[in-house]
XYZ file of C-alpha atoms in Angstrom:
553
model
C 31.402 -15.514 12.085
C 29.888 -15.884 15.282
C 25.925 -14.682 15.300
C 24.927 -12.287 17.145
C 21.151 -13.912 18.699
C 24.025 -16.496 20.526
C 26.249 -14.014 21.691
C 23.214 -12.376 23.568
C 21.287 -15.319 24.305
C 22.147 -14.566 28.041
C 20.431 -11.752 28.285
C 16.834 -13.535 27.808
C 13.834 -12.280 25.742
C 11.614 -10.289 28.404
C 13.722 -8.422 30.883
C 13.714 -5.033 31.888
C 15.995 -3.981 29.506
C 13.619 -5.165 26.210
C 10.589 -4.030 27.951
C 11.553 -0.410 28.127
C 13.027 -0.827 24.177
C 9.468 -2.802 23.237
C 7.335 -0.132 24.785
C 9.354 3.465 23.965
C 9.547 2.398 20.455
C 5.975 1.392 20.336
C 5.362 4.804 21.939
C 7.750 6.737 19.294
C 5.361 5.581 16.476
C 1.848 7.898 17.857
C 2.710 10.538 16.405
C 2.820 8.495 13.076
C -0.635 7.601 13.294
C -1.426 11.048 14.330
C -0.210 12.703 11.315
C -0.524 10.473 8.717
C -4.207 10.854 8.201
C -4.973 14.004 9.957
C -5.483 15.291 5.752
C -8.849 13.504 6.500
C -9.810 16.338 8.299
C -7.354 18.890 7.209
C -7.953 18.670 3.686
C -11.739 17.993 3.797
C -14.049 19.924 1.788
C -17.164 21.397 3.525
C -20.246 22.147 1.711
C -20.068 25.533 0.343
C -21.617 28.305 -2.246
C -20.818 31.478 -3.389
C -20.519 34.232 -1.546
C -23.357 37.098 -1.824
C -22.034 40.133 -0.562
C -24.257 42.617 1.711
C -26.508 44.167 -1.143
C -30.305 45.534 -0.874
C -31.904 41.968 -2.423
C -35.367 40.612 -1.055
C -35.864 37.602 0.718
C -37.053 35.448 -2.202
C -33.989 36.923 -4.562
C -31.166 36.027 -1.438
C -32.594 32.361 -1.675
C -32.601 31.987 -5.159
C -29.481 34.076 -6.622
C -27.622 30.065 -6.139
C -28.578 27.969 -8.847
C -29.642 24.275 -8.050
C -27.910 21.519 -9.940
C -28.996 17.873 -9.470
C -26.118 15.684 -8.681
C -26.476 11.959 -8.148
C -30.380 12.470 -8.425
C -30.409 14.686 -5.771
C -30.987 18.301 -5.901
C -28.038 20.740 -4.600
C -26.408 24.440 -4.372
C -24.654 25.416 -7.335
C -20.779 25.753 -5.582
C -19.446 27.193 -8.199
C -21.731 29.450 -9.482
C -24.564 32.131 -9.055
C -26.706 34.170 -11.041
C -24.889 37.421 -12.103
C -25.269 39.512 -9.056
C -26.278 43.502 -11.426
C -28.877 41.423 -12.852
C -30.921 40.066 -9.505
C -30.434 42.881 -7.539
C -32.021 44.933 -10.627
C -34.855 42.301 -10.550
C -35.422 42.728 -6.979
C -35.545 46.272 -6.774
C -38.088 46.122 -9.220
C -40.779 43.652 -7.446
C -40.454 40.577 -9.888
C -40.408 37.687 -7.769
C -38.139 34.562 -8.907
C -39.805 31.459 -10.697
C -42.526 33.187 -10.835
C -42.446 36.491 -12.937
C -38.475 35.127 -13.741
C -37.769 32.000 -15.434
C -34.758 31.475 -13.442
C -33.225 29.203 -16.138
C -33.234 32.222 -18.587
C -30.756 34.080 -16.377
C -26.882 34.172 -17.233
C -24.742 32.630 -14.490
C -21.063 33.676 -13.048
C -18.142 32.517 -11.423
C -17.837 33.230 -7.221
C -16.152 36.341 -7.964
C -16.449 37.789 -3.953
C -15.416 34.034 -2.489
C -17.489 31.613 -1.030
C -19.165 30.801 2.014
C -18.653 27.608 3.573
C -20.882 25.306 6.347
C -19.523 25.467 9.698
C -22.235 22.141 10.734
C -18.652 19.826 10.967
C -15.859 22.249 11.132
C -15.001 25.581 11.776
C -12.018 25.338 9.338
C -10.251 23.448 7.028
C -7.349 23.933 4.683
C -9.715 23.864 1.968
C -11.935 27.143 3.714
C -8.685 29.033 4.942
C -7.174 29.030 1.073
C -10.538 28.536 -1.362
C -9.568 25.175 -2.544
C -12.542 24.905 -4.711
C -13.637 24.991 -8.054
C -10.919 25.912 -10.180
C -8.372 25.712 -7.437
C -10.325 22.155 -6.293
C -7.148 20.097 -7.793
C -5.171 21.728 -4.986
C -7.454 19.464 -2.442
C -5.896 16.036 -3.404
C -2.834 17.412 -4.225
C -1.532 18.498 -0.831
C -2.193 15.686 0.244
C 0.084 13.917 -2.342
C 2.593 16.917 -1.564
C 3.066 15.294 1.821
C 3.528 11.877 0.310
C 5.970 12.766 -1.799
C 7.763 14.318 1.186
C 7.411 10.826 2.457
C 8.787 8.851 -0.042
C 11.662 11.509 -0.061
C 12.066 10.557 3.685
C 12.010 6.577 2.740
C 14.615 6.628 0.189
C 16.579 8.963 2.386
C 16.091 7.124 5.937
C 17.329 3.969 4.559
C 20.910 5.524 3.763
C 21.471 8.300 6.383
C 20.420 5.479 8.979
C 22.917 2.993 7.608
C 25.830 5.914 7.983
C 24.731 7.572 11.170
C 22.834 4.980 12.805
C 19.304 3.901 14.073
C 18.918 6.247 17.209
C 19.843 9.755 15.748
C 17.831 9.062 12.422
C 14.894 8.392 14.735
C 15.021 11.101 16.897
C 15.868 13.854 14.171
C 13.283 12.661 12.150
C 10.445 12.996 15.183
C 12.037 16.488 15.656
C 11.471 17.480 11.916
C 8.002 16.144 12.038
C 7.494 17.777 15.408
C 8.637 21.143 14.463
C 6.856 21.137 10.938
C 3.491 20.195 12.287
C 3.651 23.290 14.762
C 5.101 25.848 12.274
C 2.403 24.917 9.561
C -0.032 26.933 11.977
C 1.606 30.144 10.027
C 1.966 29.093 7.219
C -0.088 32.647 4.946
C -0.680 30.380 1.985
C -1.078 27.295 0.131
C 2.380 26.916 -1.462
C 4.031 27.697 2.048
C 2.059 25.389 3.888
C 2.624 22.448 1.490
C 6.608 22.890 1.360
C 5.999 22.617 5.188
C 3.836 19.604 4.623
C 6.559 17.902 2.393
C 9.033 18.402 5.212
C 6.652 16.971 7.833
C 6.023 13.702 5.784
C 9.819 13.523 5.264
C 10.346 13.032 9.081
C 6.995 10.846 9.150
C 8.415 8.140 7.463
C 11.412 8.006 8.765
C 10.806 8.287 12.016
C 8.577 4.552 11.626
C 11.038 2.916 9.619
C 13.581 3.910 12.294
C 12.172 2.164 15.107
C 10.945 -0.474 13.252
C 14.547 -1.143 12.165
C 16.081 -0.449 15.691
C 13.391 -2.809 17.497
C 13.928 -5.452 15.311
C 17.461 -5.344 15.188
C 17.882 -5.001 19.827
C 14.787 -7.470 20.397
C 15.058 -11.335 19.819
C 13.283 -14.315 19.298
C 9.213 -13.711 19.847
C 9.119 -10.846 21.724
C 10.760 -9.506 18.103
C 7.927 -11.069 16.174
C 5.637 -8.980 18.770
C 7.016 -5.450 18.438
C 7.125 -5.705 14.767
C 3.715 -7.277 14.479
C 1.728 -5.523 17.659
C 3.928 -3.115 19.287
C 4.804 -1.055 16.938
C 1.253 -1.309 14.499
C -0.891 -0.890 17.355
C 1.605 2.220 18.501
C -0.044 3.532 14.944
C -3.521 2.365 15.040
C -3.934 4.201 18.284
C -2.469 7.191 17.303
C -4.946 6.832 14.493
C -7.954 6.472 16.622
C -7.038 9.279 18.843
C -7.136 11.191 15.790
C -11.115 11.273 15.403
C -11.363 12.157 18.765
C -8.958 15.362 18.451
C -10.317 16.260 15.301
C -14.363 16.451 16.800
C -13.269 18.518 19.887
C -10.409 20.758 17.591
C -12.394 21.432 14.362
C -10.316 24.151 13.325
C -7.434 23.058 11.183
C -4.639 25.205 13.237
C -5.927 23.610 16.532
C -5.618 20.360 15.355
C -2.391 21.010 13.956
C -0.900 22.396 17.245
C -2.600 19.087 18.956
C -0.538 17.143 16.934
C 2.518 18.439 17.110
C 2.767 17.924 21.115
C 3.305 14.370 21.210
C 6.197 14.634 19.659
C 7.665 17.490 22.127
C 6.704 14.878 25.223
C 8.592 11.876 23.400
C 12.373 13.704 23.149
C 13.511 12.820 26.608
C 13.619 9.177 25.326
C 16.838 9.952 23.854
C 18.356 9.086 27.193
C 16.739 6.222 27.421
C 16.530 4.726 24.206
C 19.769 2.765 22.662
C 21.461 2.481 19.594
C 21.257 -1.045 17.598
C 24.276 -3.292 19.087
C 24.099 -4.790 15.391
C 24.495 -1.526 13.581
C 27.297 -0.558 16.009
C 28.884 -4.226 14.802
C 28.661 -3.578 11.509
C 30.475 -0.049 11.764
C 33.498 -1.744 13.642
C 32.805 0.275 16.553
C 32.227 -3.380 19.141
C 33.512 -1.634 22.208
C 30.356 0.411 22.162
C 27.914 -2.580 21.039
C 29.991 -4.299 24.331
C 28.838 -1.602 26.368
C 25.142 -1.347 25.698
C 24.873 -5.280 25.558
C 26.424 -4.922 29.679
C 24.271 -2.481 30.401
C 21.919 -4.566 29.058
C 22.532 -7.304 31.360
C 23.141 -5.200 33.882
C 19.722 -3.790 33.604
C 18.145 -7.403 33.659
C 20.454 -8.650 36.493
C 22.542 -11.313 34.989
C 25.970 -11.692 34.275
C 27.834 -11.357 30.742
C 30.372 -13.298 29.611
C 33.933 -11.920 29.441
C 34.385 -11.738 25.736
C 30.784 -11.060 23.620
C 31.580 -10.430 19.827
C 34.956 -11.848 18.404
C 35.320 -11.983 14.269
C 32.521 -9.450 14.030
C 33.811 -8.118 9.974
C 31.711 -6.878 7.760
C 31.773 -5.633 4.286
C 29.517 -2.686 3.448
C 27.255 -2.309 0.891
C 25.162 0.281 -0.864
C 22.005 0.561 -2.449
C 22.920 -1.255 -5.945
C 23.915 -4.578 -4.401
C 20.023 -4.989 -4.153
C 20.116 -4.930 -7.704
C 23.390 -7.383 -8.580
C 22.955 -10.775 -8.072
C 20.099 -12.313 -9.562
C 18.171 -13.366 -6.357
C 18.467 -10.552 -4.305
C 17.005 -8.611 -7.536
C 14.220 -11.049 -7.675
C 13.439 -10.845 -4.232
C 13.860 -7.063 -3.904
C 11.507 -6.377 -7.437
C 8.568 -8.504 -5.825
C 8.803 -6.845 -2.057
C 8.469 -3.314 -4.073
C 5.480 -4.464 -5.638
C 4.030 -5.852 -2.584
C 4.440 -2.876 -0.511
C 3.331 -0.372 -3.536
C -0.113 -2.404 -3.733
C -0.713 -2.210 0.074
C 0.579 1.735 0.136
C -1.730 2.820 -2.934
C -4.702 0.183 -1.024
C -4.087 1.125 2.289
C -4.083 4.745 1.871
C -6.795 4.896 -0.538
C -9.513 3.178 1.395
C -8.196 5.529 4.461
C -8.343 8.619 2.714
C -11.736 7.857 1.551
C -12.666 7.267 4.542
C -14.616 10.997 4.889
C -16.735 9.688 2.119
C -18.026 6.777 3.854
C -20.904 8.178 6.330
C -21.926 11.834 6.791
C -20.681 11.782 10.387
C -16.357 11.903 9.173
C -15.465 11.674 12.697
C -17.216 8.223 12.989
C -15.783 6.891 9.669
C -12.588 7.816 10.528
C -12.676 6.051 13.809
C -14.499 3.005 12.388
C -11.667 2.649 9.625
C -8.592 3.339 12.418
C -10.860 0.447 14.446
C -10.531 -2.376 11.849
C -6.773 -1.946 12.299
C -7.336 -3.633 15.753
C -8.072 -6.749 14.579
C -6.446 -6.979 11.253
C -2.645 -5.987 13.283
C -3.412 -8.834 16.134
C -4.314 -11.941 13.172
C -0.890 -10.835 11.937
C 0.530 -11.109 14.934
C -0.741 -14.405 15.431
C 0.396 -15.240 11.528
C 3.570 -13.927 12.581
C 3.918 -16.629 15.707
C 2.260 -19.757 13.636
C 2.459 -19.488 9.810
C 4.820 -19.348 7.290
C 5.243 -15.590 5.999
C 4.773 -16.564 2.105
C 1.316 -18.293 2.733
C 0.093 -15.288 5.631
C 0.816 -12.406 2.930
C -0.792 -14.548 -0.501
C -3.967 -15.294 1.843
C -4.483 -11.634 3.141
C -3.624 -9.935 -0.114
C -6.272 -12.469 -1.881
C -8.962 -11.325 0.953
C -8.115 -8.003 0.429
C -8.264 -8.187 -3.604
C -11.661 -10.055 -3.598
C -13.428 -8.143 -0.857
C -12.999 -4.497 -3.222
C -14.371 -6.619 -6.103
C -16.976 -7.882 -4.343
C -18.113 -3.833 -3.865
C -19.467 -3.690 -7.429
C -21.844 -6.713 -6.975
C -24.007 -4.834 -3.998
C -26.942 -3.233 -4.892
C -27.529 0.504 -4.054
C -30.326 0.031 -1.569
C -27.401 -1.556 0.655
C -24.588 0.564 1.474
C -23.685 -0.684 4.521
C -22.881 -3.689 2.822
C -20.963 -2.257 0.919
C -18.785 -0.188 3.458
C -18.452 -3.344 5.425
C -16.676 -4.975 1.857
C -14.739 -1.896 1.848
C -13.568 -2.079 5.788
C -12.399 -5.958 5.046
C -10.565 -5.258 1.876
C -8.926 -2.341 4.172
C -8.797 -5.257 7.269
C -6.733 -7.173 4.233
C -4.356 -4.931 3.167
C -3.376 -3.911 6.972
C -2.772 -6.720 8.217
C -0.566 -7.022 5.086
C 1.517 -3.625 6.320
C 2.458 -5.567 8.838
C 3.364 -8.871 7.397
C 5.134 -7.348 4.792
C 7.341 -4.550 7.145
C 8.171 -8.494 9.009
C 9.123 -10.407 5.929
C 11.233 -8.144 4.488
C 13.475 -7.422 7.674
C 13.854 -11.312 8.134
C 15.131 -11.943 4.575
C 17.695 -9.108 4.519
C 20.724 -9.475 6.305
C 21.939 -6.526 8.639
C 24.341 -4.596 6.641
C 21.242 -4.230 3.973
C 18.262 -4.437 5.867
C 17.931 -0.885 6.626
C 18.584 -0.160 3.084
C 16.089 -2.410 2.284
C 13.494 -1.497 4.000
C 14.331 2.259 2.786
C 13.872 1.256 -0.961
C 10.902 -0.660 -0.303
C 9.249 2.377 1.325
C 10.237 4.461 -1.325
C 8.436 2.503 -3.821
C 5.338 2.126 -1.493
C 5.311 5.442 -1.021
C 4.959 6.088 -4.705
C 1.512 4.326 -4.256
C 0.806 6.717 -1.206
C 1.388 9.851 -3.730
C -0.982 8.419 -5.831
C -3.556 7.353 -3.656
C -5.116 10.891 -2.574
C -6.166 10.623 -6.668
C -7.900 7.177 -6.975
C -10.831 7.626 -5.681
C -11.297 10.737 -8.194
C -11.094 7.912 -11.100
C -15.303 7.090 -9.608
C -15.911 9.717 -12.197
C -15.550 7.966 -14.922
C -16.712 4.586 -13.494
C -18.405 4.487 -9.694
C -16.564 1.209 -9.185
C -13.324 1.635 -10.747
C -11.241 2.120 -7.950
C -12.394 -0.563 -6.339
C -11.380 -2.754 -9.578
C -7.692 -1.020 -9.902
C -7.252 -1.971 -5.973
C -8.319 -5.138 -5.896
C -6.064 -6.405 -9.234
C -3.196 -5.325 -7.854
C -3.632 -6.870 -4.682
C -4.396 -10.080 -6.408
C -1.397 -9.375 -8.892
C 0.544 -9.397 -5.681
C -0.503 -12.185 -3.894
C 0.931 -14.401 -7.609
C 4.284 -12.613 -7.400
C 4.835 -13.147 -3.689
C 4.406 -17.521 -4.040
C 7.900 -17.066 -5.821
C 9.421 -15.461 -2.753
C 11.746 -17.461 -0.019
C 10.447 -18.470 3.134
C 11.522 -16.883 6.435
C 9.348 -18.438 9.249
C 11.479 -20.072 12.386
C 14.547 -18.602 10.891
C 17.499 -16.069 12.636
C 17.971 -13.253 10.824
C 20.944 -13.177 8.360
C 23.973 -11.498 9.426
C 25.507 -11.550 6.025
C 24.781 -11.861 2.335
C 26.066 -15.489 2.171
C 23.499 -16.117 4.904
C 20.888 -14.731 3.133
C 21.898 -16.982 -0.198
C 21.889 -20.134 1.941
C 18.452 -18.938 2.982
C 16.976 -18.589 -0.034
C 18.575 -21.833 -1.262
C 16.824 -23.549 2.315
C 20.629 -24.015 3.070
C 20.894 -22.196 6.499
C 20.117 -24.297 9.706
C 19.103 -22.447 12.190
C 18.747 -23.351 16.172
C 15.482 -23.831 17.495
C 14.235 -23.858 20.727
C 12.426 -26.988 22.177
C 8.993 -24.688 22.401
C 9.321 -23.423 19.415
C 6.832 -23.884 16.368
C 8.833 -24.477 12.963
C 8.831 -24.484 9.521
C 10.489 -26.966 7.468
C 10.411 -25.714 3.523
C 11.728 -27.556 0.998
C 15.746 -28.216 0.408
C 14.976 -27.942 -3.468
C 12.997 -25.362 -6.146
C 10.898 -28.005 -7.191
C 9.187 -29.206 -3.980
C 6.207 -27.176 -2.846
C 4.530 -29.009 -0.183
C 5.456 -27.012 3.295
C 5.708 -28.662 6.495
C 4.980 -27.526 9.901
C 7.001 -29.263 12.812
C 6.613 -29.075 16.479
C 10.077 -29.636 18.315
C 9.193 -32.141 21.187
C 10.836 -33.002 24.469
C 12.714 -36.210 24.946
């Protein structure tokens, strides 16, 4: 069968037609970064008491009707509880002044039975504030936030098969609607349960809106400008959609502001439609070649040269469903360790960002400081991407990852920047291993399962994500055991991933047999003279990998 990176060879890498793909795509993920971790602010809990309603109490009973509890060795407000309210105000009306003619410690305590009164010193709202998500309703905190990842994974198992029937484009741009729509009607939502179906929906659409245009990019793009979009374009697309977020969130600090912020990027994006084509590849793989004809003209239109007369002949393929991934002994293999790998990252990745309100009192600053380590960590994969085999990139930055968060437990108290800094390179780590891994596992799936792929992959990482909002609770029972439960799996991961094939300097696989002869190091592939590539070994028992520089004669 003819492949499809020769039939469109003549259209180049860089003209006008894959510039406008590279950078709406990059654009359509924003809103990703946007939403993903606006629960940093959203769901953050402000400092807060019970409420003391307007009642005749003196000055000295009004300060002291909250208990003070020490926590951590330092002395706090009771926010759960204060001293029965009949029994102070009877004491103050009758001149005894507190700690001294009261033993305050003799006094019977009760629940915040009028509400509580929160700080308004970082934000004027929160989700938390607007619905008392505190004290016996505190579990609610963490779990909206897993409400939305569960809508999430919903939206990766989902994506994966609607976008296989219906195709890349109108997956994409349904899926921005949804989590357009969502993000705007959660303004009115009256209560918790309402606003967290709404949230479910809106992390539905999150997901598959990325996955979408990841698939599409990689699928229209070729050669290096493919290993850019997946590696840069579309990760820094989210890291500055997640460092805009800080900067919404200080000016917005009401919860329905920032929500209605949000939501508008999405609104801007929908012209693209016009703009924006389907996958030539997908279109192949449905039969339907007269249309993958067109867009590929239009295509070469666009970038002023001239197409052949005949493009695709013998374009058949068979189509498969979700269970193939789990019938042949390889593919299983392979498909068990990528879930793995992307589960550790997820359950990493969102940990360390959720936590990242925790970090310094200013949220606003960690949040940016943890959105700014993405910078770096999404341009060294990029550069992995161009020069080093995929298996040895994801081992090494899952190791760093893994060893940094153990590292945490060996700083002393006195230094917690060194700490965060530990913290912000595991976190460096695991991101640059998003990136790797979204890379590797498009390369080793052929078309008519990559989507698919990539679908159940999320799925399982996503499982992580729904967890994550709850790891950092485990520092209850051991400050530092988080930390240790992060940095094991990553390390896990990095073992499981040596037994993976190699992908680096390859096409991608049109069919299954393609992707057998990869994994056997079968499949020759053309290379350009410029071109830096990796020669693996023909046989299971070699190990030593070879890097090769074509040169000129």
């Amino acid at each position: 069968m003819q492949d499809y990176d020769d039939a469109t060879a003549f259209l180049g890498h860089w003209g006008p037609f894959q510039q406008s793909v590279f950078f709406l795509l990059s654009a359509s993920i924003l809103p990703n970064g946007f939403g993903a971790f606006s629960l940093v602010f959203l769901t953050d809990m402000p400092s807060h008491h019970c409420l003391v309603p307007e009642v005749n109490l003196t000055q000295e009973w009004n300060e002291a009707i909250i208990p003070i509890k020490v926590v951590n060795g330092k002395q706090e407000l009771s926010s759960c509880s204060r001293y029965r309210l009949d029994v102070v105000r009877n004491l103050s009306a009758q001149g005894y002044i507190p700690g001294r003619d009261v033993n305050l410690t003799d006094l019977e305590q009760e629940d915040c039975v009028d509400g509580w009164s929160y700080s308004k010193d970082i934000y004027r709202s929160t989700i938390v504030s607007e619905f008392d998500l505190v004290c016996g309703e505190q579990w609610k905190q963490p779990f909206t936030s897993t409400i939305y990842f569960l809508g999430v994974l919903a939206g990766s198992f989902i994506s994966g098969q609607v976008s296989d029937r219906f195709g890349r484009k109108p997956v994409l741009f349904a899926t921005l609607a949804i989590q357009t729509i969502f993000s705007f009607v959660g303004i009115f939502a009256p209560s918790w349960t309402v606003l967290s179906i709404i949230l479910f929906i809106s992390g539905l659409g999150q997901i598959s809106n990325y996955v979408s245009a990841f698939v599409l990019g990689t699928e229209i793009l070729a050669g290096n400008v493919r290993v850019l979009f997946s590696s840069l374009g579309v990760c820094m697309g989210f890291a500055l959609g997640y460092m805009m977020l800080p900067l919404f969130a200080y000016f917005l600090r009401d919860w329905k502001s920032l929500l209605l912020a949000l939501s508008v990027p999405g609104v801007i994006y929908l012209p693209a439609w016009w703009f924006i084509p389907e996958s030539p590849r997908w279109l192949l793989t449905q039969g339907r070649v007269e249309e993958a004809e067109a867009i590929v003209r239009h295509a070469a239109k666009k970038n002023k040269v001239e197409a052949p007369q005949v493009l695709f002949e013998d374009y058949n393929y068979e189509h498969y469903n979700v269970f193939y991934l789990l019938r042949t002994t390889n593919i299983r293999n392979t498909t068990v360790t990528l879930c793995l790998v992307w589960f550790t990252v997820s359950i990493g990745y969102f940990g360390l960002s959720l936590n990242t309100s925790r970090l310094h009192a200013n949220p606003y600053l960690s949040c940016f400081i943890a959105a700014a380590v993405e910078v770096p960590s999404y341009i060294s994969s990029w550069l992995a991407l161009r020069y080093l085999p995929r298996r040895l990139s994801v081992i090494c930055v899952l190791l760093l990852g893994g060893v940094s968060l153990y590292f945490v437990q060996l700083v002393p108290q006195g230094l917690s920047y060194l700490s965060i800094a530990l913290e912000m390179l595991g976190k460096y780590g695991l991101t640059a291993c998003t990136s790797l891994i979204f890379v590797y596992t498009a390369e080793l799936y052929p078309t008519v399962l990559r989507n698919t792929t990539t679908g159940v992959c999320a799925t399982l990482s996503r499982v992580g994500s729904c967890i994550a909002p709850f790891v950092f609770e485990l520092s209850v029972y051991f400050k530092y055991l988080p930390y240790i439960l992060l940095g094991t799996l990553a390390i896990v991961s990095a073992f499981a991933t040596f037994f993976l094939p190699e992908s680096f300097g390859r096409p991608l696989p049109q069919t299954i047999e393609q992707m057998h002869k990869k994994e056997r190091g079968c499949w020759h592939p053309h290379y350009d003279s410029e071109d830096v590539i990796l020669a693996t070994s023909l046989c299971r028992e070699q190990t030593m990998i070879v890097i090769l520089k074509m040169v000129k004669f």
